[in-house]
């Protein structure tokens, strides 16, 4: 590698984020929050973690804020991605640079000090993420995670969990013992080829039914879909919406738990190798899963504001 080359080479096959997303037709409600997105590096300034399982393309705060403005969002919730491990510097830098328009979900280890948690809070962090997706992380003992959850609970923070649907039975007791609000990423990654009333998705709905502290993000249709994007890139035909197979699942969650759902772009879409979504079309997907103005306002404004900017909620 020459002295001027980028310090990290991205994982082969990795797709870059969409360089010129379309302008959405769906007009977001005022104050809408993109409640699941990431920043990656840039690696020269914020190196990727040695323990990472993939190396992304650089996707920094300037590009994220430009996308926010292009799509019509008012705010972001930036979620620590595994490629940065428990080094939250890129996330903190983006939150601080946002002028209060971004809050964060960090990754911390048991060794984190109270002073470090104070600094994260001052930067805008309001939660920690526990990742159980085996292709993304090594195993962390449950007692370590529970100890972290107990320490962050008095700060009013919450826990974000990411896992695959097949692993929910093994994780159920751990999730339901957490002493904070718990936010599940991407509906616990259902296999949308299975019937919506099949055992896996029924189990997921039961988790939320029985535990009113558990929320769900209804994000990532592009990750969950097997029917895929629209036939013509950049075109959304309302009669044949993209990611159609995900709609009934996400809509069921939105309609059943309207006060405990969040939505995010997942920009810059880590680990996609077949298809990179047009973020404008992802916004156009929202009315398919939240069909009324009331549901849209709760999903995009009221719920994320309650969780991330509670001091602004009357
Ligand atoms: C997502 C999904 C993924 C990756 C991560 O932290 C991460 O690396 O969350 C994935 O590969 O499914 O939500 O960004």
PDB file of C-alpha atoms and ligand atoms in Angstrom:
ATOM      1  CA  UNK A   1       0.000   0.000   0.000  1.00  0.00           C
ATOM      2  CA  UNK A   2       1.405   3.413  -0.916  1.00  0.00           C
ATOM      3  CA  UNK A   3       1.616   6.171   1.689  1.00  0.00           C
ATOM      4  CA  UNK A   4      -1.326   8.014   0.135  1.00  0.00           C
ATOM      5  CA  UNK A   5      -3.621   4.973  -0.236  1.00  0.00           C
ATOM      6  CA  UNK A   6      -6.691   4.609   1.969  1.00  0.00           C
ATOM      7  CA  UNK A   7      -5.630   2.805   5.160  1.00  0.00           C
ATOM      8  CA  UNK A   8      -8.383   0.174   4.920  1.00  0.00           C
ATOM      9  CA  UNK A   9      -9.463  -1.912   1.963  1.00  0.00           C
ATOM     10  CA  UNK A  10     -13.166  -2.674   1.967  1.00  0.00           C
ATOM     11  CA  UNK A  11     -14.421  -6.230   2.028  1.00  0.00           C
ATOM     12  CA  UNK A  12     -14.568  -7.717  -1.496  1.00  0.00           C
ATOM     13  CA  UNK A  13     -18.056  -7.602  -2.991  1.00  0.00           C
ATOM     14  CA  UNK A  14     -19.187  -4.824  -0.686  1.00  0.00           C
ATOM     15  CA  UNK A  15     -21.524  -2.341  -2.383  1.00  0.00           C
ATOM     16  CA  UNK A  16     -21.139   1.391  -1.768  1.00  0.00           C
ATOM     17  CA  UNK A  17     -24.190   3.381  -0.693  1.00  0.00           C
ATOM     18  CA  UNK A  18     -26.421   4.834  -3.421  1.00  0.00           C
ATOM     19  CA  UNK A  19     -24.604   7.955  -4.655  1.00  0.00           C
ATOM     20  CA  UNK A  20     -27.689   9.861  -5.828  1.00  0.00           C
ATOM     21  CA  UNK A  21     -30.851   8.683  -4.094  1.00  0.00           C
ATOM     22  CA  UNK A  22     -34.126   9.723  -5.686  1.00  0.00           C
ATOM     23  CA  UNK A  23     -36.278  12.414  -4.132  1.00  0.00           C
ATOM     24  CA  UNK A  24     -39.023  10.634  -2.211  1.00  0.00           C
ATOM     25  CA  UNK A  25     -42.643  11.128  -3.272  1.00  0.00           C
ATOM     26  CA  UNK A  26     -43.751  10.548   0.307  1.00  0.00           C
ATOM     27  CA  UNK A  27     -43.440  13.774   2.280  1.00  0.00           C
ATOM     28  CA  UNK A  28     -42.186  12.985   5.761  1.00  0.00           C
ATOM     29  CA  UNK A  29     -44.016  14.594   8.688  1.00  0.00           C
ATOM     30  CA  UNK A  30     -42.295  17.636  10.184  1.00  0.00           C
ATOM     31  CA  UNK A  31     -39.663  16.602  12.700  1.00  0.00           C
ATOM     32  CA  UNK A  32     -39.203  13.074  11.314  1.00  0.00           C
ATOM     33  CA  UNK A  33     -36.310  11.057  12.749  1.00  0.00           C
ATOM     34  CA  UNK A  34     -34.181   8.541  10.842  1.00  0.00           C
ATOM     35  CA  UNK A  35     -33.801   6.312  13.894  1.00  0.00           C
ATOM     36  CA  UNK A  36     -31.337   3.753  12.516  1.00  0.00           C
ATOM     37  CA  UNK A  37     -28.297   4.814  10.533  1.00  0.00           C
ATOM     38  CA  UNK A  38     -24.541   4.554  10.900  1.00  0.00           C
ATOM     39  CA  UNK A  39     -21.328   6.417  10.245  1.00  0.00           C
ATOM     40  CA  UNK A  40     -18.296   4.524   8.948  1.00  0.00           C
ATOM     41  CA  UNK A  41     -15.015   6.283   9.572  1.00  0.00           C
ATOM     42  CA  UNK A  42     -13.631   7.752   7.494  1.00  0.00           C
ATOM     43  CA  UNK A  43     -11.029   5.144   8.309  1.00  0.00           C
ATOM     44  CA  UNK A  44      -8.115   7.563   8.083  1.00  0.00           C
ATOM     45  CA  UNK A  45      -9.628   9.614  10.920  1.00  0.00           C
ATOM     46  CA  UNK A  46     -11.559   6.974  12.846  1.00  0.00           C
ATOM     47  CA  UNK A  47      -9.869   3.596  12.251  1.00  0.00           C
ATOM     48  CA  UNK A  48     -11.996   0.465  12.021  1.00  0.00           C
ATOM     49  CA  UNK A  49     -11.754  -1.953  14.937  1.00  0.00           C
ATOM     50  CA  UNK A  50      -9.186  -4.758  14.754  1.00  0.00           C
ATOM     51  CA  UNK A  51     -11.860  -7.307  15.768  1.00  0.00           C
ATOM     52  CA  UNK A  52     -14.290  -6.281  12.952  1.00  0.00           C
ATOM     53  CA  UNK A  53     -15.799  -8.930  10.660  1.00  0.00           C
ATOM     54  CA  UNK A  54     -16.010  -6.643   7.630  1.00  0.00           C
ATOM     55  CA  UNK A  55     -14.416  -3.454   6.366  1.00  0.00           C
ATOM     56  CA  UNK A  56     -16.958  -0.984   5.015  1.00  0.00           C
ATOM     57  CA  UNK A  57     -16.637   1.850   2.555  1.00  0.00           C
ATOM     58  CA  UNK A  58     -16.065   5.157   4.297  1.00  0.00           C
ATOM     59  CA  UNK A  59     -19.392   6.890   4.958  1.00  0.00           C
ATOM     60  CA  UNK A  60     -18.941   9.836   7.264  1.00  0.00           C
ATOM     61  CA  UNK A  61     -21.064  12.430   8.951  1.00  0.00           C
ATOM     62  CA  UNK A  62     -21.074  14.928   6.065  1.00  0.00           C
ATOM     63  CA  UNK A  63     -22.655  12.368   3.726  1.00  0.00           C
ATOM     64  CA  UNK A  64     -25.112  11.304   6.431  1.00  0.00           C
ATOM     65  CA  UNK A  65     -26.256  14.860   7.099  1.00  0.00           C
ATOM     66  CA  UNK A  66     -26.580  15.520   3.339  1.00  0.00           C
ATOM     67  CA  UNK A  67     -28.813  12.443   3.035  1.00  0.00           C
ATOM     68  CA  UNK A  68     -30.881  13.586   6.040  1.00  0.00           C
ATOM     69  CA  UNK A  69     -31.558  16.905   4.322  1.00  0.00           C
ATOM     70  CA  UNK A  70     -32.173  15.352   0.897  1.00  0.00           C
ATOM     71  CA  UNK A  71     -34.769  12.903   2.224  1.00  0.00           C
ATOM     72  CA  UNK A  72     -36.445  15.470   4.485  1.00  0.00           C
ATOM     73  CA  UNK A  73     -35.554  14.110   7.915  1.00  0.00           C
ATOM     74  CA  UNK A  74     -35.021  16.516  10.808  1.00  0.00           C
ATOM     75  CA  UNK A  75     -32.836  14.257  12.951  1.00  0.00           C
ATOM     76  CA  UNK A  76     -30.793  11.073  13.065  1.00  0.00           C
ATOM     77  CA  UNK A  77     -30.176   8.342  15.564  1.00  0.00           C
ATOM     78  CA  UNK A  78     -26.719   6.998  14.799  1.00  0.00           C
ATOM     79  CA  UNK A  79     -26.204   3.396  15.850  1.00  0.00           C
ATOM     80  CA  UNK A  80     -22.721   2.053  16.511  1.00  0.00           C
ATOM     81  CA  UNK A  81     -21.827  -0.504  13.849  1.00  0.00           C
ATOM     82  CA  UNK A  82     -19.719  -3.544  14.628  1.00  0.00           C
ATOM     83  CA  UNK A  83     -16.913  -2.447  12.284  1.00  0.00           C
ATOM     84  CA  UNK A  84     -16.046   0.204  14.901  1.00  0.00           C
ATOM     85  CA  UNK A  85     -16.256  -2.245  17.830  1.00  0.00           C
ATOM     86  CA  UNK A  86     -16.520  -0.369  21.141  1.00  0.00           C
ATOM     87  CA  UNK A  87     -14.609   2.626  19.809  1.00  0.00           C
ATOM     88  CA  UNK A  88     -17.394   5.197  19.626  1.00  0.00           C
ATOM     89  CA  UNK A  89     -15.283   8.147  18.415  1.00  0.00           C
ATOM     90  CA  UNK A  90     -16.814   8.420  14.930  1.00  0.00           C
ATOM     91  CA  UNK A  91     -20.317   8.254  16.430  1.00  0.00           C
ATOM     92  CA  UNK A  92     -19.523  10.846  19.103  1.00  0.00           C
ATOM     93  CA  UNK A  93     -17.893  13.142  16.557  1.00  0.00           C
ATOM     94  CA  UNK A  94     -20.987  12.960  14.331  1.00  0.00           C
ATOM     95  CA  UNK A  95     -23.390  13.588  17.242  1.00  0.00           C
ATOM     96  CA  UNK A  96     -21.377  16.587  18.405  1.00  0.00           C
ATOM     97  CA  UNK A  97     -21.160  17.995  14.879  1.00  0.00           C
ATOM     98  CA  UNK A  98     -24.911  17.683  14.349  1.00  0.00           C
ATOM     99  CA  UNK A  99     -25.846  20.654  16.499  1.00  0.00           C
ATOM    100  CA  UNK A 100     -28.222  18.538  18.579  1.00  0.00           C
ATOM    101  CA  UNK A 101     -29.855  16.913  15.550  1.00  0.00           C
ATOM    102  CA  UNK A 102     -28.274  13.502  16.116  1.00  0.00           C
ATOM    103  CA  UNK A 103     -28.327  11.210  19.102  1.00  0.00           C
ATOM    104  CA  UNK A 104     -26.475   7.948  19.412  1.00  0.00           C
ATOM    105  CA  UNK A 105     -26.517   4.317  20.475  1.00  0.00           C
ATOM    106  CA  UNK A 106     -23.034   3.190  21.523  1.00  0.00           C
ATOM    107  CA  UNK A 107     -21.255  -0.078  22.111  1.00  0.00           C
ATOM    108  CA  UNK A 108     -19.462  -0.338  25.439  1.00  0.00           C
ATOM    109  CA  UNK A 109     -17.576  -3.045  27.305  1.00  0.00           C
ATOM    110  CA  UNK A 110     -17.749  -3.966  30.965  1.00  0.00           C
ATOM    111  CA  UNK A 111     -14.564  -1.925  31.528  1.00  0.00           C
ATOM    112  CA  UNK A 112     -16.268   1.364  30.590  1.00  0.00           C
ATOM    113  CA  UNK A 113     -15.940   3.931  33.388  1.00  0.00           C
ATOM    114  CA  UNK A 114     -18.673   6.183  34.740  1.00  0.00           C
ATOM    115  CA  UNK A 115     -16.706   9.182  33.426  1.00  0.00           C
ATOM    116  CA  UNK A 116     -16.733   7.647  29.941  1.00  0.00           C
ATOM    117  CA  UNK A 117     -20.477   7.063  30.181  1.00  0.00           C
ATOM    118  CA  UNK A 118     -20.881  10.704  31.295  1.00  0.00           C
ATOM    119  CA  UNK A 119     -18.954  11.852  28.217  1.00  0.00           C
ATOM    120  CA  UNK A 120     -21.063   9.666  25.928  1.00  0.00           C
ATOM    121  CA  UNK A 121     -24.216  11.085  27.475  1.00  0.00           C
ATOM    122  CA  UNK A 122     -22.972  14.653  27.022  1.00  0.00           C
ATOM    123  CA  UNK A 123     -22.339  13.888  23.332  1.00  0.00           C
ATOM    124  CA  UNK A 124     -25.909  12.637  22.883  1.00  0.00           C
ATOM    125  CA  UNK A 125     -25.728   8.885  23.470  1.00  0.00           C
ATOM    126  CA  UNK A 126     -28.951   7.492  24.907  1.00  0.00           C
ATOM    127  CA  UNK A 127     -28.523   3.744  24.524  1.00  0.00           C
ATOM    128  CA  UNK A 128     -26.183   0.794  24.095  1.00  0.00           C
ATOM    129  CA  UNK A 129     -26.354  -1.885  21.438  1.00  0.00           C
ATOM    130  CA  UNK A 130     -25.992  -5.600  22.119  1.00  0.00           C
ATOM    131  CA  UNK A 131     -25.382  -7.535  18.924  1.00  0.00           C
ATOM    132  CA  UNK A 132     -26.067 -11.281  18.749  1.00  0.00           C
ATOM    133  CA  UNK A 133     -25.708 -11.802  14.990  1.00  0.00           C
ATOM    134  CA  UNK A 134     -22.973 -14.423  14.795  1.00  0.00           C
ATOM    135  CA  UNK A 135     -21.549 -13.287  11.437  1.00  0.00           C
ATOM    136  CA  UNK A 136     -20.975  -9.811  12.952  1.00  0.00           C
ATOM    137  CA  UNK A 137     -19.578 -10.339  16.445  1.00  0.00           C
ATOM    138  CA  UNK A 138     -17.877 -12.755  18.807  1.00  0.00           C
ATOM    139  CA  UNK A 139     -19.792 -14.009  21.817  1.00  0.00           C
ATOM    140  CA  UNK A 140     -20.034 -11.760  24.869  1.00  0.00           C
ATOM    141  CA  UNK A 141     -21.068 -13.422  28.147  1.00  0.00           C
ATOM    142  CA  UNK A 142     -24.619 -12.521  29.167  1.00  0.00           C
ATOM    143  CA  UNK A 143     -23.540 -11.499  32.682  1.00  0.00           C
ATOM    144  CA  UNK A 144     -21.301  -8.812  31.162  1.00  0.00           C
ATOM    145  CA  UNK A 145     -24.203  -7.446  29.100  1.00  0.00           C
ATOM    146  CA  UNK A 146     -26.588  -7.536  32.040  1.00  0.00           C
ATOM    147  CA  UNK A 147     -24.065  -5.651  34.158  1.00  0.00           C
ATOM    148  CA  UNK A 148     -23.806  -2.959  31.448  1.00  0.00           C
ATOM    149  CA  UNK A 149     -27.607  -2.729  31.194  1.00  0.00           C
ATOM    150  CA  UNK A 150     -27.900  -2.272  34.968  1.00  0.00           C
ATOM    151  CA  UNK A 151     -25.311   0.506  34.869  1.00  0.00           C
ATOM    152  CA  UNK A 152     -26.920   2.459  32.040  1.00  0.00           C
ATOM    153  CA  UNK A 153     -30.521   2.072  33.276  1.00  0.00           C
ATOM    154  CA  UNK A 154     -30.336   4.908  35.869  1.00  0.00           C
ATOM    155  CA  UNK A 155     -29.250   7.281  33.106  1.00  0.00           C
ATOM    156  CA  UNK A 156     -32.565   6.753  31.315  1.00  0.00           C
ATOM    157  CA  UNK A 157     -30.799   4.940  28.475  1.00  0.00           C
ATOM    158  CA  UNK A 158     -32.137   1.860  26.695  1.00  0.00           C
ATOM    159  CA  UNK A 159     -30.714  -1.273  25.079  1.00  0.00           C
ATOM    160  CA  UNK A 160     -30.871  -1.964  21.330  1.00  0.00           C
ATOM    161  CA  UNK A 161     -30.629  -5.649  20.391  1.00  0.00           C
ATOM    162  CA  UNK A 162     -29.843  -7.193  17.034  1.00  0.00           C
ATOM    163  CA  UNK A 163     -30.407 -10.907  16.467  1.00  0.00           C
ATOM    164  CA  UNK A 164     -31.742 -13.452  13.966  1.00  0.00           C
ATOM    165  CA  UNK A 165     -35.282 -14.814  14.396  1.00  0.00           C
ATOM    166  CA  UNK A 166     -34.065 -18.389  14.919  1.00  0.00           C
ATOM    167  CA  UNK A 167     -32.105 -17.264  17.997  1.00  0.00           C
ATOM    168  CA  UNK A 168     -35.005 -15.633  19.821  1.00  0.00           C
ATOM    169  CA  UNK A 169     -35.924 -18.701  21.934  1.00  0.00           C
ATOM    170  CA  UNK A 170     -32.382 -18.830  23.348  1.00  0.00           C
ATOM    171  CA  UNK A 171     -32.325 -15.066  23.979  1.00  0.00           C
ATOM    172  CA  UNK A 172     -35.866 -14.654  25.328  1.00  0.00           C
ATOM    173  CA  UNK A 173     -35.010 -14.929  29.041  1.00  0.00           C
ATOM    174  CA  UNK A 174     -32.089 -12.551  28.680  1.00  0.00           C
ATOM    175  CA  UNK A 175     -34.119  -9.922  26.811  1.00  0.00           C
ATOM    176  CA  UNK A 176     -37.023 -10.097  29.219  1.00  0.00           C
ATOM    177  CA  UNK A 177     -34.681  -9.682  32.217  1.00  0.00           C
ATOM    178  CA  UNK A 178     -33.257  -6.381  30.932  1.00  0.00           C
ATOM    179  CA  UNK A 179     -34.103  -3.470  33.252  1.00  0.00           C
ATOM    180  CA  UNK A 180     -34.478  -0.852  30.493  1.00  0.00           C
ATOM    181  CA  UNK A 181     -36.562  -0.256  27.406  1.00  0.00           C
ATOM    182  CA  UNK A 182     -35.354  -2.731  24.768  1.00  0.00           C
ATOM    183  CA  UNK A 183     -35.439  -1.899  21.052  1.00  0.00           C
ATOM    184  CA  UNK A 184     -35.232  -4.789  18.586  1.00  0.00           C
ATOM    185  CA  UNK A 185     -33.489  -4.037  15.296  1.00  0.00           C
ATOM    186  CA  UNK A 186     -35.350  -4.903  12.092  1.00  0.00           C
ATOM    187  CA  UNK A 187     -38.195  -6.878  13.728  1.00  0.00           C
ATOM    188  CA  UNK A 188     -35.743  -9.546  14.854  1.00  0.00           C
ATOM    189  CA  UNK A 189     -35.009 -10.394  11.211  1.00  0.00           C
ATOM    190  CA  UNK A 190     -38.023 -12.545  10.312  1.00  0.00           C
ATOM    191  CA  UNK A 191     -37.801 -14.999   7.426  1.00  0.00           C
ATOM    192  CA  UNK A 192     -40.538 -13.363   5.334  1.00  0.00           C
ATOM    193  CA  UNK A 193     -40.899 -16.523   3.213  1.00  0.00           C
ATOM    194  CA  UNK A 194     -42.602 -18.106   6.208  1.00  0.00           C
ATOM    195  CA  UNK A 195     -46.279 -17.405   6.844  1.00  0.00           C
ATOM    196  CA  UNK A 196     -46.917 -14.313   8.910  1.00  0.00           C
ATOM    197  CA  UNK A 197     -48.853 -16.466  11.394  1.00  0.00           C
ATOM    198  CA  UNK A 198     -46.064 -19.064  11.504  1.00  0.00           C
ATOM    199  CA  UNK A 199     -44.266 -19.925  14.750  1.00  0.00           C
ATOM    200  CA  UNK A 200     -41.300 -17.553  14.396  1.00  0.00           C
ATOM    201  CA  UNK A 201     -43.141 -14.317  13.779  1.00  0.00           C
ATOM    202  CA  UNK A 202     -45.876 -15.287  16.233  1.00  0.00           C
ATOM    203  CA  UNK A 203     -43.148 -15.690  18.854  1.00  0.00           C
ATOM    204  CA  UNK A 204     -41.787 -12.245  18.054  1.00  0.00           C
ATOM    205  CA  UNK A 205     -45.226 -10.622  18.350  1.00  0.00           C
ATOM    206  CA  UNK A 206     -45.733 -12.465  21.638  1.00  0.00           C
ATOM    207  CA  UNK A 207     -42.489 -10.977  22.949  1.00  0.00           C
ATOM    208  CA  UNK A 208     -43.834  -7.466  22.382  1.00  0.00           C
ATOM    209  CA  UNK A 209     -47.339  -8.381  23.543  1.00  0.00           C
ATOM    210  CA  UNK A 210     -46.087  -9.655  26.875  1.00  0.00           C
ATOM    211  CA  UNK A 211     -43.364  -7.082  27.506  1.00  0.00           C
ATOM    212  CA  UNK A 212     -44.458  -3.467  27.160  1.00  0.00           C
ATOM    213  CA  UNK A 213     -40.851  -2.249  27.553  1.00  0.00           C
ATOM    214  CA  UNK A 214     -39.869  -3.948  24.265  1.00  0.00           C
ATOM    215  CA  UNK A 215     -39.989  -1.898  21.052  1.00  0.00           C
ATOM    216  CA  UNK A 216     -39.233  -2.770  17.423  1.00  0.00           C
ATOM    217  CA  UNK A 217     -37.616  -1.074  14.473  1.00  0.00           C
ATOM    218  CA  UNK A 218     -39.617  -1.813  11.338  1.00  0.00           C
ATOM    219  CA  UNK A 219     -36.632  -1.045   9.144  1.00  0.00           C
ATOM    220  CA  UNK A 220     -34.525  -2.844   6.553  1.00  0.00           C
ATOM    221  CA  UNK A 221     -37.016  -4.213   4.012  1.00  0.00           C
ATOM    222  CA  UNK A 222     -34.077  -4.383   1.592  1.00  0.00           C
ATOM    223  CA  UNK A 223     -32.295  -6.773   3.964  1.00  0.00           C
ATOM    224  CA  UNK A 224     -35.302  -8.951   4.732  1.00  0.00           C
ATOM    225  CA  UNK A 225     -36.924  -9.129   1.309  1.00  0.00           C
ATOM    226  CA  UNK A 226     -36.737 -12.084  -1.035  1.00  0.00           C
ATOM    227  CA  UNK A 227     -39.021 -10.487  -3.634  1.00  0.00           C
ATOM    228  CA  UNK A 228     -36.533  -7.635  -3.910  1.00  0.00           C
ATOM    229  CA  UNK A 229     -36.403  -4.099  -5.253  1.00  0.00           C
ATOM    230  CA  UNK A 230     -38.484  -2.617  -8.062  1.00  0.00           C
ATOM    231  CA  UNK A 231     -37.830  -4.022 -11.527  1.00  0.00           C
ATOM    232  CA  UNK A 232     -36.716  -0.629 -12.777  1.00  0.00           C
ATOM    233  CA  UNK A 233     -34.137   1.034 -10.545  1.00  0.00           C
ATOM    234  CA  UNK A 234     -35.385   4.331  -9.130  1.00  0.00           C
ATOM    235  CA  UNK A 235     -39.023   3.660 -10.085  1.00  0.00           C
ATOM    236  CA  UNK A 236     -41.696   2.892  -7.524  1.00  0.00           C
ATOM    237  CA  UNK A 237     -44.984   1.668  -8.949  1.00  0.00           C
ATOM    238  CA  UNK A 238     -47.519   1.814  -6.080  1.00  0.00           C
ATOM    239  CA  UNK A 239     -49.325  -1.167  -7.571  1.00  0.00           C
ATOM    240  CA  UNK A 240     -46.127  -3.225  -7.358  1.00  0.00           C
ATOM    241  CA  UNK A 241     -44.186  -1.829  -4.410  1.00  0.00           C
ATOM    242  CA  UNK A 242     -40.599  -2.881  -3.812  1.00  0.00           C
ATOM    243  CA  UNK A 243     -39.898  -5.339  -1.014  1.00  0.00           C
ATOM    244  CA  UNK A 244     -43.591  -6.357  -1.135  1.00  0.00           C
ATOM    245  CA  UNK A 245     -43.026  -9.529   0.886  1.00  0.00           C
ATOM    246  CA  UNK A 246     -41.895  -7.494   3.920  1.00  0.00           C
ATOM    247  CA  UNK A 247     -44.940  -5.199   3.969  1.00  0.00           C
ATOM    248  CA  UNK A 248     -47.398  -7.467   5.860  1.00  0.00           C
ATOM    249  CA  UNK A 249     -44.836  -8.184   8.573  1.00  0.00           C
ATOM    250  CA  UNK A 250     -43.843  -4.567   9.158  1.00  0.00           C
ATOM    251  CA  UNK A 251     -47.417  -3.316   8.894  1.00  0.00           C
ATOM    252  CA  UNK A 252     -48.588  -5.869  11.462  1.00  0.00           C
ATOM    253  CA  UNK A 253     -46.011  -4.586  13.946  1.00  0.00           C
ATOM    254  CA  UNK A 254     -46.828  -0.918  13.274  1.00  0.00           C
ATOM    255  CA  UNK A 255     -50.576  -1.456  13.638  1.00  0.00           C
ATOM    256  CA  UNK A 256     -50.321  -3.627  16.745  1.00  0.00           C
ATOM    257  CA  UNK A 257     -47.696  -1.579  18.599  1.00  0.00           C
ATOM    258  CA  UNK A 258     -48.059   1.967  17.223  1.00  0.00           C
ATOM    259  CA  UNK A 259     -46.368   3.532  20.258  1.00  0.00           C
ATOM    260  CA  UNK A 260     -43.336   1.208  20.251  1.00  0.00           C
ATOM    261  CA  UNK A 261     -42.076   1.283  16.686  1.00  0.00           C
ATOM    262  CA  UNK A 262     -39.198   3.163  15.059  1.00  0.00           C
ATOM    263  CA  UNK A 263     -38.021   3.465  11.469  1.00  0.00           C
ATOM    264  CA  UNK A 264     -34.605   4.112   9.976  1.00  0.00           C
ATOM    265  CA  UNK A 265     -32.868   4.045   6.621  1.00  0.00           C
ATOM    266  CA  UNK A 266     -29.969   1.831   7.817  1.00  0.00           C
ATOM    267  CA  UNK A 267     -27.730   4.027   5.646  1.00  0.00           C
ATOM    268  CA  UNK A 268     -25.023   3.258   4.504  1.00  0.00           C
ATOM    269  CA  UNK A 269     -26.417  -0.282   4.458  1.00  0.00           C
ATOM    270  CA  UNK A 270     -23.584  -2.510   5.690  1.00  0.00           C
ATOM    271  CA  UNK A 271     -22.943  -5.920   4.187  1.00  0.00           C
ATOM    272  CA  UNK A 272     -25.157  -5.687   1.132  1.00  0.00           C
ATOM    273  CA  UNK A 273     -23.621  -7.530  -1.778  1.00  0.00           C
ATOM    274  CA  UNK A 274     -26.480  -8.092  -4.267  1.00  0.00           C
ATOM    275  CA  UNK A 275     -28.477  -4.919  -4.238  1.00  0.00           C
ATOM    276  CA  UNK A 276     -28.016  -1.438  -2.780  1.00  0.00           C
ATOM    277  CA  UNK A 277     -31.288   0.339  -2.071  1.00  0.00           C
ATOM    278  CA  UNK A 278     -32.195   3.789  -3.295  1.00  0.00           C
ATOM    279  CA  UNK A 279     -32.794   5.628   0.003  1.00  0.00           C
ATOM    280  CA  UNK A 280     -35.514   7.741  -1.623  1.00  0.00           C
ATOM    281  CA  UNK A 281     -37.462   4.581  -2.445  1.00  0.00           C
ATOM    282  CA  UNK A 282     -36.991   3.348   1.111  1.00  0.00           C
ATOM    283  CA  UNK A 283     -38.793   6.502   2.297  1.00  0.00           C
ATOM    284  CA  UNK A 284     -41.544   5.811  -0.236  1.00  0.00           C
ATOM    285  CA  UNK A 285     -41.926   2.400   1.409  1.00  0.00           C
ATOM    286  CA  UNK A 286     -43.070   3.976   4.697  1.00  0.00           C
ATOM    287  CA  UNK A 287     -46.757   4.570   3.775  1.00  0.00           C
ATOM    288  CA  UNK A 288     -47.021   0.897   2.813  1.00  0.00           C
ATOM    289  CA  UNK A 289     -46.308  -0.124   6.395  1.00  0.00           C
ATOM    290  CA  UNK A 290     -47.791   2.905   8.213  1.00  0.00           C
ATOM    291  CA  UNK A 291     -50.785   3.746   6.051  1.00  0.00           C
ATOM    292  CA  UNK A 292     -52.312   6.645   8.007  1.00  0.00           C
ATOM    293  CA  UNK A 293     -50.943  10.068   8.913  1.00  0.00           C
ATOM    294  CA  UNK A 294     -51.455   9.224  12.577  1.00  0.00           C
ATOM    295  CA  UNK A 295     -49.371   6.018  12.363  1.00  0.00           C
ATOM    296  CA  UNK A 296     -46.707   7.842  10.362  1.00  0.00           C
ATOM    297  CA  UNK A 297     -46.443  10.617  12.967  1.00  0.00           C
ATOM    298  CA  UNK A 298     -46.048   8.135  15.811  1.00  0.00           C
ATOM    299  CA  UNK A 299     -43.510   6.018  13.917  1.00  0.00           C
ATOM    300  CA  UNK A 300     -41.374   8.866  12.637  1.00  0.00           C
ATOM    301  CA  UNK A 301     -41.767  11.648  15.204  1.00  0.00           C
ATOM    302  CA  UNK A 302     -43.504  10.884  18.512  1.00  0.00           C
ATOM    303  CA  UNK A 303     -41.840   7.552  19.307  1.00  0.00           C
ATOM    304  CA  UNK A 304     -38.224   8.455  18.489  1.00  0.00           C
ATOM    305  CA  UNK A 305     -38.619  11.803  20.240  1.00  0.00           C
ATOM    306  CA  UNK A 306     -39.845  10.036  23.404  1.00  0.00           C
ATOM    307  CA  UNK A 307     -36.862   7.716  23.407  1.00  0.00           C
ATOM    308  CA  UNK A 308     -34.062  10.030  22.247  1.00  0.00           C
ATOM    309  CA  UNK A 309     -35.136  13.630  22.974  1.00  0.00           C
ATOM    310  CA  UNK A 310     -37.463  13.134  25.967  1.00  0.00           C
ATOM    311  CA  UNK A 311     -36.597  16.563  27.324  1.00  0.00           C
ATOM    312  CA  UNK A 312     -38.354  18.101  24.300  1.00  0.00           C
ATOM    313  CA  UNK A 313     -41.536  16.066  24.687  1.00  0.00           C
ATOM    314  CA  UNK A 314     -44.230  17.833  26.683  1.00  0.00           C
TER     315      UNK A 314
HETATM  316  C1  LIG B   1     -27.467  -3.069  10.344  1.00  0.00           C
HETATM  317  C2  LIG B   1     -27.193  -4.419   9.876  1.00  0.00           C
HETATM  318  C3  LIG B   1     -26.004  -5.075   9.783  1.00  0.00           C
HETATM  319  C4  LIG B   1     -24.768  -4.682  10.348  1.00  0.00           C
HETATM  320  C5  LIG B   1     -24.599  -4.063  11.534  1.00  0.00           C
HETATM  321  O1  LIG B   1     -23.318  -3.222  13.237  1.00  0.00           O
HETATM  322  C6  LIG B   1     -23.299  -3.794  12.159  1.00  0.00           C
HETATM  323  O2  LIG B   1     -22.274  -4.168  11.602  1.00  0.00           O
HETATM  324  O3  LIG B   1     -25.633  -3.685  12.238  1.00  0.00           O
HETATM  325  C7  LIG B   1     -26.012  -6.354   9.063  1.00  0.00           C
HETATM  326  O4  LIG B   1     -24.970  -6.744   8.522  1.00  0.00           O
HETATM  327  O5  LIG B   1     -27.072  -7.013   9.029  1.00  0.00           O
HETATM  328  O6  LIG B   1     -28.451  -2.849  11.014  1.00  0.00           O
HETATM  329  O7  LIG B   1     -26.689  -2.181  10.073  1.00  0.00           O
END
